[in-house]
Amino acid sequence: MGSSIMLNGQDPAAFTAEASSRLNHYFQVDTERQAFIHSILEKLEANAKRITELELDLEDQKNSRANYQSKAMNLESEVRRFAQQVDKDSFVVVLIDGDGAKFADEFLRDPVGGAERAAIRLKQAVRENLRDTGAAHDDIPILVRVYANLNDLSKSLRLSRVIDYDEDMRLFAERFTNSRAEFDFVNVGKGKENADSKIRRMLNHYYRNMQCKKIFLAGCCHDNGYLHDLREYTGSSGDKLVLLETTPAEPAFRSLGFPILRFDDVFRSEPLGNETKHNVLPPTGPRPRSPIQQLPSGPGPIARPQPIQKPSTTNPPTQEQKQSSTPLPTSTPVSMTTSSPIQPSSTPEQIPGQPPRTSSVISSGNGGTSISYATAGGVDDLQNVTVKAPKPKKQPKVIFYNLDNYRIDSPTQHPPRTPAQASYQAKFQAIKPSVFCNDYYLKGRCKWGISCDKTHDAELTGPELAIHRYKARTSLCPAGPYCVDYDCYLSHHCPRAACTRGDMCPFYNTEKWGDLHLTKEQLQPTTKWTEGVDLPEHLS
């Protein structure tokens, strides 16, 4: 009889298949577990390495932080010590242009005691201002520097009857200097720009000095001479620079934003009798028959103009003739201002009660003929008359630009071969290692004045000056073709008509403007700017 063998009630084949299936499953699970354990071990090993690296980095950062903290503490200590040193040695400076700011008459008329009182009053005024603004402590040193042309200043003061003798002003300056160790009254000698150049240099020096807490600048507001220089200091934080107004300040100074103070108990608040801001007084009302007008504050009697005669045939007129003489006819009203005397400076030996002899200058209202009266001598104070021809009107300066707004220079050519070439070279070699100051010789002025490190005192003739100007024209202007300086003496493109120097030419492939060798078309001007005119003229 046929029957199948059962194993525990199951078919053996089915049981075997199930057992084999389960065994394979267990193998798969073991394989996955082993792979998982291997991956865990690899991650642990990688993390251990990373931890070791981070520990090293942390240790390095700790050391670096300790070093930086130590350096920071040292630097903070240095800063505190430096700040204490700056505050300890800080000071305030008063810069005075003595030609513009004059001490009050009460001080100048008593040169011995007045100088001491002026120094005390000035120091008190500055100290009160510092106290009011909280700018500095009470014992901060105050340095005072006065720069003036004592010769001309003394003469002006004497002509205005402020002092009796020129020596009074010199004595005042000496006593003022000796009144305090930190006070100086410096005589800069003759020269219009001497005091100005010193004031500019000292202002720049003290403004950059951190120990200088405040600068009081006096005598600069009466004209616009300092206006351009003061613009450089606008926009800075704080009120380090303070302007001291003596005579009324020009309106442009108030627009700069600097504080403007007045020390009326220290300085003269009105111009001298022989000083005016404008030499021409505009005519008012109907034109008079005799247009010569004399200012009421003149220094002394002025004789009426006499007919001009040769000195060899001139006979002294009688007092009657002097009184009946009539002024020279003129068609333009004129104003009179006092100039310097012809006779030597007044001295203590001068006759008491007799006013010093003076000369006066009368300028016509339209800038034409002027009449100069000079003392001729004698007991009657007779005076000669000199008539000067009117100066030719100065042509305004112009600048031409082409279609690309490049500046077009006027043509130039090499100076001819003359003895001036050799004499110029000799003078050039003689001043080495110095050089001729371009601004001084080609512009007629140098903003650095006596502080300039270039040569000013060598005399150049006209032909030598032409050679020097040509040499300057071979140099490229720092502003390039966009220069707007009417007085610029450099070139803004290659000045040679046919340049053969190639890449040796300074105008070849410049760093900022490329090649500055212009074609004939580029040398054609299309725009003309005239000095003093706000809008350009477009050329056809």
Coordinates of C-alpha atoms in Angstrom, one line a residue:
M1 CA 0.0 0.0 0.0
G2 CA 1.5 3.3 -0.8
S3 CA 1.9 5.9 1.9
S4 CA 4.2 9.0 2.5
I5 CA 6.5 9.2 5.5
M6 CA 5.6 12.1 7.8
L7 CA 8.1 13.9 10.1
N8 CA 6.4 15.4 13.1
G9 CA 3.3 15.6 11.0
Q10 CA 5.1 17.5 8.3
D11 CA 6.4 16.6 4.9
P12 CA 10.2 16.2 5.1
A13 CA 10.8 18.1 1.9
A14 CA 8.8 21.1 3.1
F15 CA 10.6 21.0 6.5
T16 CA 14.0 21.0 4.8
A17 CA 13.1 23.9 2.6
E18 CA 11.9 25.9 5.5
A19 CA 15.0 25.2 7.6
S20 CA 17.2 26.1 4.6
S21 CA 15.3 29.3 4.2
R22 CA 15.7 30.3 7.8
L23 CA 19.4 29.4 7.8
N24 CA 20.0 31.7 4.8
H25 CA 18.0 34.5 6.6
Y26 CA 20.2 34.1 9.7
F27 CA 23.3 34.3 7.5
Q28 CA 22.1 37.5 6.0
V29 CA 21.3 39.0 9.4
D30 CA 24.8 38.1 10.6
T31 CA 26.4 39.7 7.6
E32 CA 24.4 42.9 8.0
R33 CA 25.3 43.0 11.7
Q34 CA 28.9 42.5 11.0
A35 CA 28.9 45.3 8.4
F36 CA 27.1 47.6 10.8
I37 CA 29.6 46.8 13.6
H38 CA 32.5 47.5 11.1
S39 CA 31.0 50.8 10.1
I40 CA 30.5 51.8 13.8
L41 CA 34.2 50.9 14.4
E42 CA 35.3 53.0 11.5
K43 CA 33.3 56.0 12.6
L44 CA 34.7 55.7 16.1
E45 CA 38.2 55.6 14.8
A46 CA 37.6 58.6 12.5
N47 CA 35.9 60.5 15.4
A48 CA 38.9 59.7 17.6
K49 CA 41.3 61.2 15.1
R50 CA 39.1 64.3 14.7
I51 CA 38.9 64.7 18.5
T52 CA 42.7 64.5 18.7
E53 CA 43.0 67.2 16.0
L54 CA 40.4 69.4 17.7
E55 CA 42.2 69.0 21.0
L56 CA 45.5 70.2 19.4
D57 CA 43.7 73.1 17.7
L58 CA 42.0 74.0 21.0
E59 CA 45.4 74.0 22.8
D60 CA 46.9 76.2 20.0
Q61 CA 43.9 78.6 20.3
K62 CA 44.3 78.8 24.0
N63 CA 48.0 79.7 23.6
S64 CA 47.2 82.2 20.9
R65 CA 44.4 83.8 23.0
A66 CA 46.7 84.1 25.9
N67 CA 49.4 85.8 23.7
Y68 CA 46.8 88.2 22.2
Q69 CA 45.4 89.0 25.6
S70 CA 48.9 89.7 26.9
K71 CA 49.6 91.9 23.9
A72 CA 46.2 93.7 24.2
M73 CA 46.9 94.4 27.8
N74 CA 50.3 95.8 27.0
L75 CA 48.9 97.9 24.1
E76 CA 46.1 99.3 26.4
S77 CA 48.7 100.2 28.9
E78 CA 50.7 101.9 26.2
V79 CA 47.6 103.8 25.0
R80 CA 46.8 105.0 28.5
R81 CA 50.4 106.0 29.1
F82 CA 50.5 107.8 25.7
A83 CA 47.2 109.6 26.4
Q84 CA 48.4 110.7 29.8
Q85 CA 51.6 112.0 28.2
V86 CA 49.7 113.9 25.6
D87 CA 47.4 115.4 28.2
K88 CA 50.3 116.1 30.4
D89 CA 52.3 118.0 27.7
S90 CA 49.2 119.5 25.9
F91 CA 49.1 123.2 25.1
V92 CA 47.1 125.9 23.3
V93 CA 48.6 128.2 20.7
V94 CA 47.7 131.7 19.6
L95 CA 49.0 132.6 16.1
I96 CA 48.8 136.4 15.3
D97 CA 49.4 138.1 12.0
G98 CA 50.7 141.3 13.5
D99 CA 50.2 143.2 10.2
G100 CA 46.5 142.4 10.3
A101 CA 45.7 142.2 14.0
K102 CA 47.1 145.2 15.9
F103 CA 47.0 145.5 19.7
A104 CA 44.7 148.1 21.2
D105 CA 46.0 151.7 21.2
E106 CA 46.1 151.9 25.0
F107 CA 48.9 149.2 25.0
L108 CA 50.9 150.5 22.1
R109 CA 51.0 154.1 23.4
D110 CA 52.7 152.8 26.6
P111 CA 55.3 150.4 25.1
V112 CA 57.0 149.6 28.4
G113 CA 54.0 148.8 30.6
G114 CA 51.5 148.3 27.8
A115 CA 53.2 145.2 26.4
E116 CA 53.0 143.5 29.8
R117 CA 49.3 144.4 30.2
A118 CA 48.6 143.2 26.6
A119 CA 50.2 139.9 27.3
I120 CA 48.2 139.5 30.5
R121 CA 44.9 140.5 28.9
L122 CA 45.4 138.2 25.9
K123 CA 46.2 135.2 28.2
Q124 CA 43.1 136.0 30.3
A125 CA 40.9 136.2 27.3
V126 CA 42.1 132.8 25.9
R127 CA 41.8 131.2 29.4
E128 CA 38.2 132.4 29.8
N129 CA 37.3 131.0 26.4
L130 CA 38.8 127.7 27.2
R131 CA 37.0 127.6 30.5
D132 CA 33.6 128.4 28.9
T133 CA 34.0 125.7 26.2
G134 CA 35.5 123.1 28.6
A135 CA 38.3 122.5 26.1
A136 CA 41.2 122.2 28.5
H137 CA 42.2 122.4 32.1
D138 CA 43.1 125.7 33.8
D139 CA 46.8 125.3 33.9
I140 CA 47.3 124.3 30.3
P141 CA 50.2 126.3 28.7
I142 CA 49.3 129.1 26.2
L143 CA 51.9 129.8 23.5
V144 CA 51.6 133.1 21.6
R145 CA 53.4 133.8 18.3
V146 CA 53.1 137.2 16.7
Y147 CA 54.6 137.7 13.2
A148 CA 54.9 141.1 11.7
N149 CA 57.0 143.4 9.5
L150 CA 58.0 145.8 12.3
N151 CA 59.4 148.5 10.0
D152 CA 56.2 149.0 8.0
L153 CA 53.9 148.4 11.0
S154 CA 55.8 151.1 13.0
K155 CA 55.5 153.5 10.2
S156 CA 51.7 152.8 9.8
L157 CA 51.1 153.3 13.5
R158 CA 53.1 156.5 13.5
L159 CA 51.3 157.9 10.5
S160 CA 47.9 157.1 12.1
R161 CA 49.1 159.0 15.3
V162 CA 48.8 155.8 17.4
I163 CA 52.5 156.0 18.4
D164 CA 54.9 159.0 18.4
Y165 CA 58.0 157.2 17.2
D166 CA 58.9 154.1 15.3
E167 CA 61.0 153.0 18.1
D168 CA 57.9 152.7 20.3
M169 CA 56.7 149.7 18.3
R170 CA 60.0 148.0 18.5
L171 CA 60.2 148.5 22.2
F172 CA 56.6 147.1 22.6
A173 CA 57.6 144.0 20.6
E174 CA 60.7 143.5 22.8
R175 CA 58.8 143.9 26.1
F176 CA 56.0 141.6 24.8
T177 CA 58.5 138.9 24.0
N178 CA 60.1 139.2 27.4
S179 CA 56.9 139.3 29.3
R180 CA 56.4 135.5 29.2
A181 CA 58.7 132.7 28.3
E182 CA 56.1 131.3 25.9
F183 CA 55.3 134.6 24.2
D184 CA 57.2 135.7 21.1
F185 CA 56.9 138.8 18.8
V186 CA 58.8 138.0 15.7
N187 CA 60.0 140.6 13.2
V188 CA 59.8 138.9 9.7
G189 CA 61.3 141.9 7.9
K190 CA 60.2 143.3 4.6
G191 CA 58.2 141.2 2.2
K192 CA 54.4 141.0 1.7
E193 CA 54.2 137.2 2.2
N194 CA 56.8 136.8 5.0
A195 CA 54.3 136.9 7.9
D196 CA 51.7 135.0 5.8
S197 CA 54.0 132.1 5.0
K198 CA 55.1 131.7 8.6
I199 CA 51.5 131.7 9.8
R200 CA 50.6 129.1 7.2
R201 CA 53.5 126.8 8.1
M202 CA 52.9 127.1 11.9
L203 CA 49.2 126.6 11.5
N204 CA 49.8 123.4 9.6
H205 CA 52.4 122.2 12.2
Y206 CA 50.2 122.8 15.2
Y207 CA 47.0 121.5 13.6
R208 CA 48.7 118.1 13.1
N209 CA 50.2 118.1 16.6
M210 CA 47.9 116.0 18.9
Q211 CA 49.3 117.8 21.9
C212 CA 48.0 121.1 20.6
K213 CA 44.4 121.2 21.9
K214 CA 43.3 124.5 20.4
I215 CA 44.6 127.1 17.9
F216 CA 43.5 130.7 18.0
L217 CA 44.2 132.5 14.7
A218 CA 44.2 136.3 14.7
G219 CA 44.7 138.8 11.9
C220 CA 43.6 136.6 9.0
C221 CA 40.0 137.6 8.5
H222 CA 40.5 141.2 7.3
D223 CA 41.1 140.0 3.7
N224 CA 40.8 136.8 1.7
G225 CA 44.5 136.0 1.7
Y226 CA 44.1 133.1 4.1
L227 CA 40.7 131.9 2.8
H228 CA 42.1 129.2 0.4
D229 CA 44.4 127.8 3.1
L230 CA 41.7 127.7 5.8
R231 CA 39.4 125.6 3.5
E232 CA 41.8 122.7 3.9
Y233 CA 40.9 122.5 7.6
T234 CA 37.1 122.5 7.1
G235 CA 35.0 119.4 7.8
S236 CA 37.2 118.1 10.6
S237 CA 35.6 117.1 13.9
G238 CA 35.8 119.4 16.9
D239 CA 36.6 123.1 17.1
K240 CA 40.4 122.9 17.3
L241 CA 40.7 126.0 15.1
V242 CA 39.2 129.3 16.2
L243 CA 39.3 132.5 14.2
L244 CA 39.9 135.8 16.1
E245 CA 38.2 138.7 14.4
T246 CA 39.7 142.2 14.9
T247 CA 38.6 144.4 12.1
P248 CA 35.3 143.2 10.5
A249 CA 35.8 139.8 8.9
E250 CA 35.2 139.2 5.2
P251 CA 31.8 137.4 4.6
A252 CA 33.5 134.3 3.0
F253 CA 35.2 133.5 6.3
R254 CA 31.9 133.0 8.1
S255 CA 30.9 130.3 5.6
L256 CA 33.8 128.1 6.5
G257 CA 32.1 127.0 9.8
F258 CA 34.9 127.9 12.2
P259 CA 34.0 129.6 15.5
I260 CA 34.8 133.4 15.2
L261 CA 35.5 135.3 18.4
R262 CA 36.4 138.9 19.2
F263 CA 38.9 140.0 21.9
D264 CA 38.0 143.7 21.7
D265 CA 39.8 144.5 25.0
V266 CA 43.0 143.1 23.4
F267 CA 43.1 144.1 19.8
R268 CA 42.2 147.1 17.8
S269 CA 38.7 146.7 16.3
E270 CA 39.0 149.5 13.6
P271 CA 41.5 149.8 10.7
L272 CA 44.2 152.5 11.0
G273 CA 43.6 155.9 9.6
N274 CA 45.9 155.2 6.7
E275 CA 44.4 151.8 6.0
T276 CA 41.4 151.1 3.7
K277 CA 40.1 147.9 2.3
H278 CA 39.4 149.6 -1.0
N279 CA 41.4 152.4 -2.4
V280 CA 38.6 153.8 -4.5
L281 CA 35.5 155.6 -3.0
P282 CA 32.5 155.6 -5.3
P283 CA 31.1 159.0 -6.2
T284 CA 28.0 160.1 -4.4
G285 CA 25.6 162.8 -5.4
P286 CA 26.3 165.3 -8.2
R287 CA 29.8 165.5 -9.5
P288 CA 31.6 168.4 -7.7
R289 CA 33.4 171.1 -9.6
S290 CA 36.7 170.3 -7.9
P291 CA 36.7 166.5 -7.5
I292 CA 39.7 166.1 -5.2
Q293 CA 38.4 165.0 -1.8
Q294 CA 40.5 164.8 1.3
L295 CA 39.8 162.2 4.0
P296 CA 39.2 164.0 7.3
S297 CA 41.5 161.6 9.2
G298 CA 44.6 162.6 7.3
P299 CA 47.9 162.8 9.2
G300 CA 48.6 166.4 8.5
P301 CA 48.1 169.3 6.1
I302 CA 48.4 168.5 2.4
A303 CA 49.5 171.3 0.1
R304 CA 47.4 171.9 -3.0
P305 CA 49.1 170.6 -6.2
Q306 CA 51.3 173.2 -7.9
P307 CA 52.2 173.4 -11.6
I308 CA 55.1 171.1 -12.5
Q309 CA 58.4 173.0 -13.1
K310 CA 62.0 171.9 -13.5
P311 CA 63.8 171.8 -10.2
S312 CA 66.5 174.2 -11.5
T313 CA 64.1 176.9 -12.4
T314 CA 61.6 176.5 -9.5
N315 CA 61.3 179.4 -7.2
P316 CA 59.6 178.9 -3.8
P317 CA 56.1 180.4 -4.1
T318 CA 54.8 182.8 -1.5
Q319 CA 52.2 181.9 1.1
E320 CA 49.7 184.0 -0.9
Q321 CA 50.4 181.9 -4.0
K322 CA 50.0 178.7 -2.1
Q323 CA 46.6 179.7 -0.8
S324 CA 45.3 180.9 -4.2
S325 CA 46.5 177.9 -6.2
T326 CA 43.8 175.7 -7.7
P327 CA 43.7 171.9 -8.0
L328 CA 44.5 170.1 -11.2
P329 CA 41.3 169.6 -13.2
T330 CA 40.1 166.0 -13.7
S331 CA 36.9 164.4 -14.9
T332 CA 36.8 161.5 -12.4
P333 CA 36.2 161.8 -8.7
V334 CA 39.2 160.6 -6.7
S335 CA 39.9 159.5 -3.1
M336 CA 42.9 160.2 -1.0
T337 CA 44.8 157.7 1.1
T338 CA 48.0 158.2 3.1
S339 CA 51.3 156.6 2.1
S340 CA 54.6 156.4 3.8
P341 CA 56.6 159.6 4.5
I342 CA 59.5 160.7 2.3
Q343 CA 61.6 162.1 5.2
P344 CA 63.4 159.7 7.6
S345 CA 61.5 158.0 10.4
S346 CA 60.3 160.2 13.2
T347 CA 62.7 160.4 16.2
P348 CA 62.6 161.8 19.7
E349 CA 64.6 164.8 18.4
Q350 CA 61.7 165.9 16.2
I351 CA 60.3 169.4 17.0
P352 CA 57.5 168.9 19.6
G353 CA 54.0 169.9 18.4
Q354 CA 55.0 169.8 14.7
P355 CA 53.2 167.0 12.8
P356 CA 55.5 164.7 10.8
R357 CA 55.8 165.4 7.1
T358 CA 53.9 162.9 5.1
S359 CA 53.2 162.1 1.5
S360 CA 49.8 161.2 0.1
V361 CA 48.6 159.3 -3.0
I362 CA 45.4 160.2 -4.9
S363 CA 44.0 157.4 -7.0
S364 CA 41.4 158.1 -9.7
G365 CA 38.1 156.3 -9.4
N366 CA 38.6 154.5 -12.7
G367 CA 42.1 153.3 -12.1
G368 CA 43.6 155.9 -14.4
T369 CA 46.0 158.8 -13.8
S370 CA 47.2 159.1 -10.1
I371 CA 48.9 162.1 -8.5
S372 CA 51.6 161.6 -5.9
Y373 CA 52.5 164.3 -3.5
A374 CA 56.0 164.1 -1.9
T375 CA 57.5 166.5 0.6
A376 CA 60.0 168.8 -1.0
G377 CA 61.4 170.3 2.2
G378 CA 61.7 173.8 3.4
V379 CA 59.9 175.6 6.2
D380 CA 56.7 176.0 4.2
D381 CA 56.3 172.2 3.5
L382 CA 56.2 172.8 -0.3
Q383 CA 55.4 169.7 -2.3
N384 CA 56.2 168.5 -5.8
V385 CA 53.7 166.8 -8.0
T386 CA 54.4 163.6 -10.1
V387 CA 51.8 162.5 -12.7
K388 CA 52.0 158.7 -13.5
A389 CA 50.6 157.4 -16.7
P390 CA 47.7 154.9 -16.5
K391 CA 48.7 151.2 -16.5
P392 CA 47.6 149.2 -19.5
K393 CA 44.6 147.0 -18.8
K394 CA 45.6 143.4 -18.2
Q395 CA 44.3 140.8 -20.6
P396 CA 42.3 138.0 -19.0
K397 CA 43.9 134.5 -19.0
V398 CA 42.2 131.8 -21.2
I399 CA 42.3 128.0 -21.5
F400 CA 41.3 126.2 -24.7
Y401 CA 39.8 122.6 -24.8
N402 CA 39.2 120.3 -27.8
L403 CA 36.2 118.2 -28.6
D404 CA 37.4 115.5 -26.1
N405 CA 37.6 118.1 -23.3
Y406 CA 41.4 117.9 -23.5
R407 CA 43.3 121.1 -22.7
I408 CA 45.1 122.5 -25.7
D409 CA 48.4 124.3 -25.1
S410 CA 49.7 127.2 -27.1
P411 CA 52.5 126.2 -29.5
T412 CA 56.1 126.4 -28.2
Q413 CA 59.5 126.2 -29.8
H414 CA 63.1 125.7 -28.7
P415 CA 64.7 129.0 -27.7
P416 CA 67.4 130.2 -30.2
R417 CA 71.1 129.5 -29.7
T418 CA 72.2 132.6 -27.8
P419 CA 74.7 133.4 -25.0
A420 CA 71.7 133.1 -22.7
Q421 CA 72.0 129.3 -23.1
A422 CA 75.5 129.2 -21.6
S423 CA 74.7 131.7 -18.8
Y424 CA 71.5 129.8 -17.9
Q425 CA 73.5 126.6 -17.6
A426 CA 76.1 128.3 -15.5
K427 CA 73.5 129.5 -13.1
F428 CA 71.8 126.2 -13.1
Q429 CA 75.0 124.4 -12.2
A430 CA 75.9 127.0 -9.5
I431 CA 72.8 126.4 -7.5
K432 CA 73.1 122.6 -7.5
P433 CA 71.9 120.4 -5.7
S434 CA 69.1 122.9 -5.5
V435 CA 66.9 123.9 -8.5
F436 CA 65.0 126.9 -9.6
C437 CA 61.6 127.2 -8.1
N438 CA 59.1 127.0 -11.0
D439 CA 56.3 128.7 -9.1
Y440 CA 58.5 131.7 -8.2
Y441 CA 60.1 132.2 -11.6
L442 CA 57.2 131.3 -13.8
K443 CA 54.1 132.3 -11.7
G444 CA 55.8 135.1 -9.9
R445 CA 54.8 133.7 -6.5
C446 CA 55.6 130.7 -4.3
K447 CA 53.1 129.6 -1.6
W448 CA 56.0 128.4 0.6
G449 CA 57.7 131.7 0.6
I450 CA 61.0 131.7 2.6
S451 CA 60.3 128.1 3.7
C452 CA 60.6 126.8 0.1
D453 CA 63.5 124.4 -0.4
K454 CA 64.1 125.5 -3.9
T455 CA 66.1 128.6 -5.2
H456 CA 64.4 132.0 -5.3
D457 CA 67.4 134.4 -5.1
A458 CA 69.1 133.7 -8.4
E459 CA 68.5 136.5 -11.0
L460 CA 67.4 135.3 -14.4
T461 CA 67.3 137.5 -17.4
G462 CA 64.5 137.6 -19.9
P463 CA 66.1 135.1 -22.3
E464 CA 67.2 132.9 -19.5
L465 CA 63.6 132.9 -18.2
A466 CA 62.4 131.9 -21.6
I467 CA 64.8 128.9 -21.6
H468 CA 63.5 127.9 -18.1
R469 CA 59.9 128.2 -19.3
Y470 CA 60.6 126.0 -22.3
K471 CA 62.2 123.4 -20.0
A472 CA 59.1 123.4 -17.8
R473 CA 56.9 122.9 -20.9
T474 CA 58.7 119.6 -21.6
S475 CA 57.2 118.1 -18.4
L476 CA 53.7 116.6 -18.1
C477 CA 51.3 118.4 -15.8
P478 CA 50.1 116.1 -12.8
A479 CA 46.5 117.0 -13.7
G480 CA 47.0 115.9 -17.3
P481 CA 44.7 117.1 -20.0
Y482 CA 42.0 118.1 -17.5
C483 CA 44.1 120.8 -15.8
V484 CA 42.1 124.0 -15.0
D485 CA 44.9 126.2 -13.6
Y486 CA 45.1 129.4 -15.7
D487 CA 48.7 129.9 -14.5
C488 CA 49.9 126.3 -15.3
Y489 CA 53.4 126.4 -16.9
L490 CA 53.6 122.6 -17.7
S491 CA 52.3 120.8 -20.8
H492 CA 49.1 118.8 -21.1
H493 CA 50.0 117.0 -24.3
C494 CA 53.3 116.5 -26.2
P495 CA 54.5 120.0 -27.2
R496 CA 56.6 118.8 -30.1
A497 CA 55.0 119.2 -33.5
A498 CA 56.5 116.0 -34.8
C499 CA 57.7 113.9 -31.8
T500 CA 60.5 111.4 -32.7
R501 CA 61.2 110.2 -29.2
G502 CA 58.9 107.2 -29.3
D503 CA 58.3 105.4 -26.0
M504 CA 61.0 107.7 -24.4
C505 CA 58.6 110.6 -24.6
P506 CA 56.9 111.3 -21.2
F507 CA 53.6 111.9 -23.1
Y508 CA 53.7 108.4 -24.6
N509 CA 51.1 105.9 -23.2
T510 CA 50.7 107.7 -19.8
E511 CA 49.3 105.7 -17.0
K512 CA 46.2 107.8 -16.5
W513 CA 45.4 109.3 -19.9
G514 CA 47.0 107.0 -22.5
D515 CA 48.9 108.5 -25.4
L516 CA 49.0 112.3 -25.3
H517 CA 50.3 112.9 -28.8
L518 CA 47.4 114.7 -30.3
T519 CA 46.5 114.8 -34.0
K520 CA 45.9 118.0 -36.0
E521 CA 42.2 117.4 -35.6
Q522 CA 42.6 116.9 -31.8
L523 CA 44.6 120.1 -31.6
Q524 CA 41.6 122.2 -32.8
P525 CA 40.0 124.0 -29.9
T526 CA 36.2 123.9 -29.5
T527 CA 35.8 125.5 -26.1
K528 CA 37.3 128.6 -24.6
W529 CA 37.3 129.4 -20.8
T530 CA 38.2 132.9 -19.7
E531 CA 39.4 133.7 -16.2
G532 CA 36.6 135.3 -14.1
V533 CA 33.8 134.2 -16.5
D534 CA 31.5 131.5 -15.2
L535 CA 30.5 130.0 -18.6
P536 CA 32.7 128.9 -21.5
E537 CA 32.6 130.2 -25.0
H538 CA 31.9 127.5 -27.7
L539 CA 34.0 128.0 -30.8
S540 CA 32.7 127.2 -34.3

